[in-house]
CSV table of C-alpha atoms and ligand atoms in Angstrom, one decimal:
chain,number,residue,atom,x,y,z
F,23,UNK,CA,149.5,296.2,-50.7
F,24,UNK,CA,147.7,299.5,-52.8
F,25,UNK,CA,147.5,302.8,-51.0
F,26,UNK,CA,145.8,305.9,-52.3
F,27,UNK,CA,148.5,308.0,-50.3
F,28,UNK,CA,151.8,307.5,-50.1
F,29,UNK,CA,153.6,310.3,-47.8
F,30,UNK,CA,156.8,309.6,-48.3
F,31,UNK,CA,161.0,311.6,-45.8
F,32,UNK,CA,159.2,312.6,-43.6
F,33,UNK,CA,159.6,313.6,-39.8
F,34,UNK,CA,157.0,311.8,-38.2
F,35,UNK,CA,156.0,313.8,-35.1
F,36,UNK,CA,153.6,311.3,-33.7
F,37,UNK,CA,153.5,312.2,-29.5
F,38,UNK,CA,150.7,310.3,-29.1
F,39,UNK,CA,152.1,307.0,-29.8
F,40,UNK,CA,155.3,308.2,-29.2
F,41,UNK,CA,157.4,308.0,-32.9
F,42,UNK,CA,159.8,310.7,-33.8
F,43,UNK,CA,162.6,310.4,-37.3
F,44,UNK,CA,161.9,309.0,-40.5
F,45,UNK,CA,159.0,307.7,-41.0
F,46,UNK,CA,156.5,306.9,-44.5
F,47,UNK,CA,152.9,307.2,-43.6
F,48,UNK,CA,150.1,306.0,-46.3
F,49,UNK,CA,146.8,306.0,-46.7
F,50,UNK,CA,143.7,303.4,-47.6
F,51,UNK,CA,140.2,304.4,-47.7
F,52,UNK,CA,141.0,307.7,-46.1
F,53,UNK,CA,142.5,306.0,-42.6
F,54,UNK,CA,146.4,305.8,-41.8
F,55,UNK,CA,147.2,302.4,-42.8
F,56,UNK,CA,151.1,302.0,-42.6
F,57,UNK,CA,153.8,303.4,-40.8
F,58,UNK,CA,156.9,302.3,-41.3
F,59,UNK,CA,161.0,303.7,-41.8
F,60,UNK,CA,160.5,302.0,-46.0
F,61,UNK,CA,157.5,301.9,-47.2
F,62,UNK,CA,157.6,300.3,-51.1
F,63,UNK,CA,156.0,303.0,-54.0
F,64,UNK,CA,155.1,300.4,-56.2
F,65,UNK,CA,151.3,299.9,-56.2
F,66,UNK,CA,150.6,303.4,-54.7
F,67,UNK,CA,147.8,305.6,-55.6
F,68,UNK,CA,150.0,309.0,-55.4
F,69,UNK,CA,152.9,309.9,-53.7
F,70,UNK,CA,154.0,312.5,-52.3
F,71,UNK,CA,157.7,314.1,-51.6
F,72,UNK,CA,158.3,314.9,-47.3
F,73,UNK,CA,161.7,315.5,-47.4
F,74,UNK,CA,162.6,317.8,-45.2
F,75,UNK,CA,159.2,318.5,-43.9
F,76,UNK,CA,157.8,317.6,-40.8
F,77,UNK,CA,154.7,315.1,-41.1
F,78,UNK,CA,152.9,315.4,-38.0
F,79,UNK,CA,148.6,314.0,-36.9
F,80,UNK,CA,146.4,317.5,-38.2
F,81,UNK,CA,146.0,319.5,-35.8
F,82,UNK,CA,143.3,320.2,-33.2
F,83,UNK,CA,141.9,323.2,-32.6
F,84,UNK,CA,141.0,323.3,-28.8
F,85,UNK,CA,139.6,327.3,-28.9
F,86,UNK,CA,138.0,328.2,-32.3
F,87,UNK,CA,134.8,330.4,-33.6
F,88,UNK,CA,134.3,329.1,-36.8
F,89,UNK,CA,130.3,329.7,-36.9
F,90,UNK,CA,130.4,332.1,-39.7
F,91,UNK,CA,127.7,334.0,-41.0
F,92,UNK,CA,126.2,333.0,-37.9
F,93,UNK,CA,127.4,334.9,-35.3
F,94,UNK,CA,129.9,338.0,-34.4
F,95,UNK,CA,133.2,336.5,-33.9
F,96,UNK,CA,132.8,333.2,-36.5
F,97,UNK,CA,135.0,332.5,-39.6
F,98,UNK,CA,134.6,329.9,-41.9
F,99,UNK,CA,136.6,327.5,-41.1
F,100,UNK,CA,138.2,325.1,-44.3
F,101,UNK,CA,140.0,327.7,-46.2
F,102,UNK,CA,141.5,328.9,-43.6
F,103,UNK,CA,142.1,324.6,-42.3
F,104,UNK,CA,143.8,324.1,-45.8
F,105,UNK,CA,146.8,326.3,-45.6
F,106,UNK,CA,147.8,326.3,-41.1
F,107,UNK,CA,147.0,322.5,-41.3
F,108,UNK,CA,143.9,322.5,-38.1
F,109,UNK,CA,142.1,319.6,-39.4
F,110,UNK,CA,139.7,319.6,-36.3
F,111,UNK,CA,138.1,322.7,-34.2
F,112,UNK,CA,136.7,322.8,-31.1
F,113,UNK,CA,134.5,326.2,-31.9
F,114,UNK,CA,133.8,326.5,-28.3
F,115,UNK,CA,130.2,328.4,-27.5
F,116,UNK,CA,129.8,330.5,-30.7
F,117,UNK,CA,125.9,328.5,-30.8
F,118,UNK,CA,124.0,328.7,-27.5
F,119,UNK,CA,121.0,326.1,-27.5
F,120,UNK,CA,118.6,328.8,-29.8
F,121,UNK,CA,121.1,328.5,-32.7
F,122,UNK,CA,123.0,325.2,-31.9
F,123,UNK,CA,121.0,323.6,-34.5
F,124,UNK,CA,122.1,326.2,-37.4
F,125,UNK,CA,126.5,324.9,-35.7
F,126,UNK,CA,125.3,321.8,-36.9
F,127,UNK,CA,123.5,322.2,-40.6
F,128,UNK,CA,125.5,325.3,-42.4
F,129,UNK,CA,128.8,325.0,-40.2
F,130,UNK,CA,129.3,321.1,-39.6
F,131,UNK,CA,127.2,319.6,-42.6
F,132,UNK,CA,129.9,322.6,-45.2
F,133,UNK,CA,133.1,321.6,-44.0
F,134,UNK,CA,135.4,319.4,-44.5
F,135,UNK,CA,137.7,320.1,-41.3
F,136,UNK,CA,135.6,318.3,-38.4
F,137,UNK,CA,134.0,321.2,-36.3
F,138,UNK,CA,133.1,319.9,-32.6
F,139,UNK,CA,131.6,322.2,-30.0
F,140,UNK,CA,131.4,323.3,-26.1
F,141,UNK,CA,127.1,324.2,-26.3
F,142,UNK,CA,127.5,327.9,-24.9
F,143,UNK,CA,126.0,328.4,-21.4
F,144,UNK,CA,124.0,331.9,-23.0
F,145,UNK,CA,121.2,330.1,-25.5
F,146,UNK,CA,121.7,333.0,-27.0
F,147,UNK,CA,126.0,332.0,-27.5
F,148,UNK,CA,128.1,334.9,-29.0
F,149,UNK,CA,125.7,336.4,-32.1
F,150,UNK,CA,126.9,340.0,-31.1
F,151,UNK,CA,130.3,340.7,-29.2
F,152,UNK,CA,129.3,339.5,-25.4
F,153,UNK,CA,127.2,340.5,-22.1
F,154,UNK,CA,125.4,337.2,-23.4
F,155,UNK,CA,125.3,336.2,-19.7
F,156,UNK,CA,123.5,339.1,-18.8
F,157,UNK,CA,120.4,338.3,-18.5
F,158,UNK,CA,120.0,335.2,-16.5
F,159,UNK,CA,116.9,333.9,-18.5
F,160,UNK,CA,119.2,332.6,-20.9
F,161,UNK,CA,121.5,330.6,-18.3
F,162,UNK,CA,117.9,327.5,-18.5
F,163,UNK,CA,120.2,325.0,-17.4
F,164,UNK,CA,117.2,322.3,-18.7
F,165,UNK,CA,117.3,323.0,-22.3
F,166,UNK,CA,120.9,322.8,-22.3
F,167,UNK,CA,120.9,319.9,-21.2
F,168,UNK,CA,118.0,318.3,-24.1
F,169,UNK,CA,120.6,320.2,-26.2
F,170,UNK,CA,123.0,318.4,-25.3
F,171,UNK,CA,121.7,315.0,-24.9
F,172,UNK,CA,120.3,315.4,-29.2
F,173,UNK,CA,122.9,316.2,-29.6
F,174,UNK,CA,126.5,313.6,-28.1
F,175,UNK,CA,127.7,313.0,-31.5
F,176,UNK,CA,128.9,316.8,-32.6
F,177,UNK,CA,128.7,318.4,-29.2
F,178,UNK,CA,131.7,318.1,-26.4
F,179,UNK,CA,131.2,320.3,-23.6
F,180,UNK,CA,129.7,323.3,-22.2
F,181,UNK,CA,131.4,327.0,-22.6
F,182,UNK,CA,131.3,329.9,-20.4
F,183,UNK,CA,132.5,333.0,-21.1
F,184,UNK,CA,133.6,334.6,-17.7
F,185,UNK,CA,134.1,337.8,-17.4
F,186,UNK,CA,133.3,342.2,-16.1
F,187,UNK,CA,131.0,342.8,-20.0
F,188,UNK,CA,130.1,339.0,-20.5
F,189,UNK,CA,128.4,338.8,-17.5
F,190,UNK,CA,127.2,342.4,-15.9
F,191,UNK,CA,125.6,342.6,-13.3
F,192,UNK,CA,125.3,339.2,-13.3
F,193,UNK,CA,128.2,337.8,-10.7
F,194,UNK,CA,128.9,334.3,-10.1
F,195,UNK,CA,125.7,332.5,-11.4
F,196,UNK,CA,125.8,332.3,-15.1
F,197,UNK,CA,129.0,329.7,-14.0
F,198,UNK,CA,127.7,328.0,-11.3
F,199,UNK,CA,124.4,326.8,-14.1
F,200,UNK,CA,127.3,326.1,-16.4
F,201,UNK,CA,129.0,323.7,-13.7
F,202,UNK,CA,125.0,322.1,-13.4
F,203,UNK,CA,124.9,321.4,-16.4
F,204,UNK,CA,128.1,320.3,-17.3
F,205,UNK,CA,127.8,317.9,-14.2
F,206,UNK,CA,124.6,317.0,-15.7
F,207,UNK,CA,125.5,316.0,-19.0
F,208,UNK,CA,129.2,314.4,-17.4
F,209,UNK,CA,131.1,316.5,-20.1
F,210,UNK,CA,133.8,318.8,-18.9
F,211,UNK,CA,133.3,322.8,-18.6
F,212,UNK,CA,136.1,326.0,-20.0
F,213,UNK,CA,135.4,328.8,-18.7
F,214,UNK,CA,136.8,332.6,-19.8
F,215,UNK,CA,138.5,334.7,-18.4
F,216,UNK,CA,139.2,338.3,-18.5
F,217,UNK,CA,139.0,341.2,-16.8
F,218,UNK,CA,136.8,340.8,-13.0
F,219,UNK,CA,135.2,341.0,-11.6
F,220,UNK,CA,133.7,338.4,-11.0
F,221,UNK,CA,137.4,337.1,-8.9
F,222,UNK,CA,139.9,334.9,-10.3
F,223,UNK,CA,139.1,332.7,-7.1
F,224,UNK,CA,135.9,333.0,-7.4
F,225,UNK,CA,136.3,331.4,-10.4
F,226,UNK,CA,138.2,328.5,-9.8
F,227,UNK,CA,136.4,327.7,-7.1
F,228,UNK,CA,134.4,326.0,-9.2
F,229,UNK,CA,136.1,324.1,-11.8
F,230,UNK,CA,136.9,320.8,-11.5
F,231,UNK,CA,139.5,318.2,-13.0
F,232,UNK,CA,139.5,317.9,-15.9
F,233,UNK,CA,137.5,321.3,-17.0
F,234,UNK,CA,139.5,323.8,-19.0
F,235,UNK,CA,140.9,327.6,-18.4
F,236,UNK,CA,140.9,329.5,-21.1
F,237,UNK,CA,142.5,332.6,-21.9
F,238,UNK,CA,145.0,331.0,-19.4
F,239,UNK,CA,148.5,333.0,-20.2
F,240,UNK,CA,146.2,336.1,-20.0
F,241,UNK,CA,148.1,340.1,-18.2
F,242,UNK,CA,144.1,341.5,-17.4
F,243,UNK,CA,142.6,341.3,-14.6
F,244,UNK,CA,142.5,337.9,-14.0
F,245,UNK,CA,145.6,336.8,-14.8
F,246,UNK,CA,148.1,333.6,-12.8
F,247,UNK,CA,150.3,334.7,-12.3
F,248,UNK,CA,150.3,337.0,-8.2
F,249,UNK,CA,152.9,339.9,-7.2
F,250,UNK,CA,155.6,337.7,-6.8
F,251,UNK,CA,156.0,335.8,-10.5
F,252,UNK,CA,154.2,332.9,-9.5
F,253,UNK,CA,151.1,330.7,-10.0
F,254,UNK,CA,148.8,331.1,-7.2
F,255,UNK,CA,149.1,328.3,-5.8
F,256,UNK,CA,145.5,327.4,-5.8
F,257,UNK,CA,145.7,328.0,-9.6
F,258,UNK,CA,148.9,325.5,-9.2
F,259,UNK,CA,147.0,323.1,-6.9
F,260,UNK,CA,144.3,322.8,-9.5
F,261,UNK,CA,146.2,322.8,-12.6
F,262,UNK,CA,147.8,319.2,-10.4
F,263,UNK,CA,144.9,317.7,-10.1
F,264,UNK,CA,143.9,317.6,-14.0
F,265,UNK,CA,142.7,321.4,-14.6
F,266,UNK,CA,144.0,321.6,-18.6
F,267,UNK,CA,145.3,325.3,-18.9
F,268,UNK,CA,144.8,326.0,-22.5
F,269,UNK,CA,145.9,329.4,-24.7
F,270,UNK,CA,142.7,330.2,-26.1
F,271,UNK,CA,145.8,333.6,-28.2
F,272,UNK,CA,142.7,336.1,-29.5
F,273,UNK,CA,143.0,339.2,-29.3
F,274,UNK,CA,142.9,339.8,-25.8
F,275,UNK,CA,144.5,336.5,-24.3
F,276,UNK,CA,148.6,335.9,-24.7
F,277,UNK,CA,150.9,338.4,-22.8
F,278,UNK,CA,153.8,337.4,-23.5
F,279,UNK,CA,154.6,338.4,-20.0
F,280,UNK,CA,152.6,336.7,-18.2
F,281,UNK,CA,153.6,333.4,-20.5
F,282,UNK,CA,157.3,334.4,-19.7
F,283,UNK,CA,156.7,333.9,-15.7
F,284,UNK,CA,154.8,330.1,-16.5
F,285,UNK,CA,156.9,328.5,-17.7
F,286,UNK,CA,159.8,330.1,-15.0
F,287,UNK,CA,157.5,329.5,-12.9
F,288,UNK,CA,157.5,325.3,-14.6
F,289,UNK,CA,153.1,325.8,-14.9
F,290,UNK,CA,154.2,325.0,-19.1
F,291,UNK,CA,150.5,325.6,-21.0
F,292,UNK,CA,148.4,321.5,-21.3
F,293,UNK,CA,147.1,322.8,-24.5
F,294,UNK,CA,148.5,325.3,-27.5
F,295,UNK,CA,145.6,326.6,-29.2
F,296,UNK,CA,144.7,330.3,-31.5
F,297,UNK,CA,141.1,331.1,-30.5
F,298,UNK,CA,141.3,332.1,-34.0
F,299,UNK,CA,137.7,334.6,-34.2
F,300,UNK,CA,136.9,337.5,-37.5
F,301,UNK,CA,139.9,339.7,-35.8
F,302,UNK,CA,142.6,337.2,-34.5
F,303,UNK,CA,142.9,335.8,-37.9
F,304,UNK,CA,144.2,339.7,-38.4
F,305,UNK,CA,146.9,339.0,-36.0
F,306,UNK,CA,148.8,339.4,-33.6
F,307,UNK,CA,147.9,336.1,-33.4
F,308,UNK,CA,146.8,335.4,-36.8
F,309,UNK,CA,146.5,331.1,-36.4
F,310,UNK,CA,147.6,328.3,-35.0
F,311,UNK,CA,150.6,327.5,-36.5
F,312,UNK,CA,152.1,331.2,-35.4
F,313,UNK,CA,150.6,330.5,-32.1
F,314,UNK,CA,153.1,326.8,-32.1
F,315,UNK,CA,155.7,329.1,-33.3
F,316,UNK,CA,155.2,331.9,-30.4
F,317,UNK,CA,156.1,328.8,-27.5
F,318,UNK,CA,158.6,327.5,-29.7
F,319,UNK,CA,160.7,330.4,-29.7
F,320,UNK,CA,160.1,330.5,-26.1
F,321,UNK,CA,162.5,327.5,-25.6
F,322,UNK,CA,159.8,324.5,-25.6
F,323,UNK,CA,160.6,321.4,-27.1
F,324,UNK,CA,158.7,321.0,-31.7
F,325,UNK,CA,157.8,318.0,-29.6
F,326,UNK,CA,156.1,319.9,-26.5
F,327,UNK,CA,155.1,322.2,-29.0
F,328,UNK,CA,153.5,319.3,-31.7
F,329,UNK,CA,151.5,317.8,-29.0
F,330,UNK,CA,150.1,320.6,-27.3
F,331,UNK,CA,147.6,321.3,-30.5
F,332,UNK,CA,147.6,316.8,-31.4
F,333,UNK,CA,147.2,314.4,-28.6
F,334,UNK,CA,146.5,316.0,-25.4
F,335,UNK,CA,143.5,318.5,-26.3
F,336,UNK,CA,142.6,315.1,-28.3
F,337,UNK,CA,142.4,313.9,-24.6
F,338,UNK,CA,140.5,317.0,-23.3
F,339,UNK,CA,138.1,316.1,-25.7
F,340,UNK,CA,138.6,312.6,-24.7
F,341,UNK,CA,138.1,311.8,-28.8
F,342,UNK,CA,142.4,309.5,-28.3
F,343,UNK,CA,141.4,308.7,-32.0
F,344,UNK,CA,142.9,312.5,-32.5
F,345,UNK,CA,145.3,313.3,-33.0
F,346,UNK,CA,147.4,310.4,-33.4
F,347,UNK,CA,148.7,308.6,-36.3
F,348,UNK,CA,147.8,305.5,-35.6
F,349,UNK,CA,147.5,303.1,-38.0
F,350,UNK,CA,144.3,302.3,-38.3
F,351,UNK,CA,143.1,306.2,-36.8
F,352,UNK,CA,141.8,308.1,-39.4
F,353,UNK,CA,144.3,310.0,-41.8
F,354,UNK,CA,144.0,314.2,-40.1
F,355,UNK,CA,147.7,315.0,-41.7
F,356,UNK,CA,149.7,317.5,-41.5
F,357,UNK,CA,153.0,319.1,-43.4
F,358,UNK,CA,154.8,321.4,-42.5
F,359,UNK,CA,158.5,322.9,-43.6
F,360,UNK,CA,160.7,324.5,-40.5
F,361,UNK,CA,161.7,327.7,-41.1
F,362,UNK,CA,164.5,330.1,-39.7
F,363,UNK,CA,165.3,332.6,-39.8
F,364,UNK,CA,165.0,336.0,-37.6
F,365,UNK,CA,161.7,336.9,-37.3
F,366,UNK,CA,159.1,339.3,-35.2
F,367,UNK,CA,156.3,338.0,-33.8
F,368,UNK,CA,154.1,340.0,-30.5
F,369,UNK,CA,151.3,339.3,-27.5
F,370,UNK,CA,148.4,341.1,-27.8
F,371,UNK,CA,149.6,343.9,-26.4
F,372,UNK,CA,151.9,344.3,-29.0
F,373,UNK,CA,155.0,343.6,-26.9
F,374,UNK,CA,157.2,342.4,-29.0
F,375,UNK,CA,159.6,339.0,-29.0
F,376,UNK,CA,162.6,337.9,-31.7
F,377,UNK,CA,162.1,335.0,-32.9
F,378,UNK,CA,164.3,332.7,-35.1
F,379,UNK,CA,161.5,329.7,-36.6
F,380,UNK,CA,158.5,329.4,-37.3
F,381,UNK,CA,155.9,326.7,-38.4
F,382,UNK,CA,154.5,327.0,-42.0
F,383,UNK,CA,152.1,323.8,-43.3
F,384,UNK,CA,151.9,322.8,-46.7
F,385,UNK,CA,149.6,320.4,-46.5
F,386,UNK,CA,146.7,319.7,-45.1
F,387,UNK,CA,144.4,316.2,-45.4
F,388,UNK,CA,141.5,314.8,-43.7
F,389,UNK,CA,140.3,311.4,-44.4
F,390,UNK,CA,143.1,311.2,-46.3
F,391,UNK,CA,141.8,313.9,-49.1
F,392,UNK,CA,144.2,317.0,-49.4
F,393,UNK,CA,142.2,319.4,-48.6
F,394,UNK,CA,142.7,322.8,-51.7
F,395,UNK,CA,143.2,325.6,-50.8
F,396,UNK,CA,140.4,328.5,-51.3
F,397,UNK,CA,140.4,332.3,-50.8
F,398,UNK,CA,139.2,333.4,-46.9
F,399,UNK,CA,135.7,335.5,-46.6
F,400,UNK,CA,137.2,339.4,-46.2
F,401,UNK,CA,136.9,340.5,-42.9
F,402,UNK,CA,133.0,342.0,-41.3
F,403,UNK,CA,131.2,344.9,-41.9
F,404,UNK,CA,131.7,345.3,-38.1
F,405,UNK,CA,135.7,343.5,-37.4
F,406,UNK,CA,136.2,347.3,-38.6
F,407,UNK,CA,134.9,349.4,-35.9
F,408,UNK,CA,135.6,347.1,-33.6
F,409,UNK,CA,139.6,346.0,-34.3
F,410,UNK,CA,142.2,347.8,-31.6
F,411,UNK,CA,144.4,350.7,-33.2
F,412,UNK,CA,147.3,349.0,-31.5
F,413,UNK,CA,147.4,346.1,-33.1
F,414,UNK,CA,146.6,347.9,-37.0
F,415,UNK,CA,149.7,347.6,-36.7
F,416,UNK,CA,150.6,344.8,-36.2
F,417,UNK,CA,149.8,344.0,-39.7
F,418,UNK,CA,153.3,345.9,-41.4
F,419,UNK,CA,155.1,345.0,-38.2
F,420,UNK,CA,153.6,341.3,-37.1
F,421,UNK,CA,156.1,338.4,-39.0
F,422,UNK,CA,158.5,340.3,-41.2
F,423,UNK,CA,162.3,338.8,-40.8
I,515,ZN,ZN1,136.7,332.3,-27.6
């Protein structure tokens, strides 16, 4: 047997396959060719020494904004993918109906990382910072359905950001239309929460099993934790029925107080995602491995954390062939060092927590090809004016050992 690449001696973490321990991983023709304890090096074109490292399926980030050049929030995927192990990016709502053809042409087709999308119920998507749902003329269910039907290979769900600013006077109607569109095309609906109105309870009424509630650890008005520091019973009920709770850290949506209360109450988020965008990439979110490290230091095991960025998001987007290293799967692979030290992490409110572990990506393969490290674009000109002052200091303080 000949292999294109043989990754030898690493410690495998493949939660989809429940395979953990010392395994070699062989790649042929862009797919996983073999996974076994000691594969013969003879015949392999290239051998990668992974001793002392963890080998995981390429990470799936369920909440990103990677429509660079056409939207307020968008960054370029590939330069970040190469240094983070994120091989599958779900762009959630950057593109609406009017701008989706451009997302396919200028983002999906120009990145080596795998890009998928949730279509924004707003036809104008996230070209600007907010207010995208404030004009109901832009919430056109029929148009959205036509775009989905023509792009089912890329569009895996519907997105609606439901908060005070995005809706600005239109209340729950955009969410009702998003619900109608998701039902019509039979795809999951991801809803973003934050500042009320609408109220969390009104939003929850329109959610169904298989839908995704993102920003689940928010510390803003629509947090999931009631005064008694437990998760609202109606949210817990929905979660037990199959609502997917997704972190979506971002610049406004990860509160240590909320996350810690949820964990104490036994409600562990199903998916850990970054909500990486023009502002969040500057900190204190930074990237998905940093976000995963925060949960490691909150007490989740490495297996639990990797599952929430591989097999769990793969299931959420109904793409079980991703997020696994089963033989025959695409050879999307990430290598990590688990560094030990004394680190300080911050939530979006600049609340610090000490930690002793940090996941650091060392190599990222998409379809069997190593992604080269390339420079990232500088922040967009509008970022300087909008970046929260409190979070600027994160650049100096976070992650210093
Ligand atoms: Zn987002």
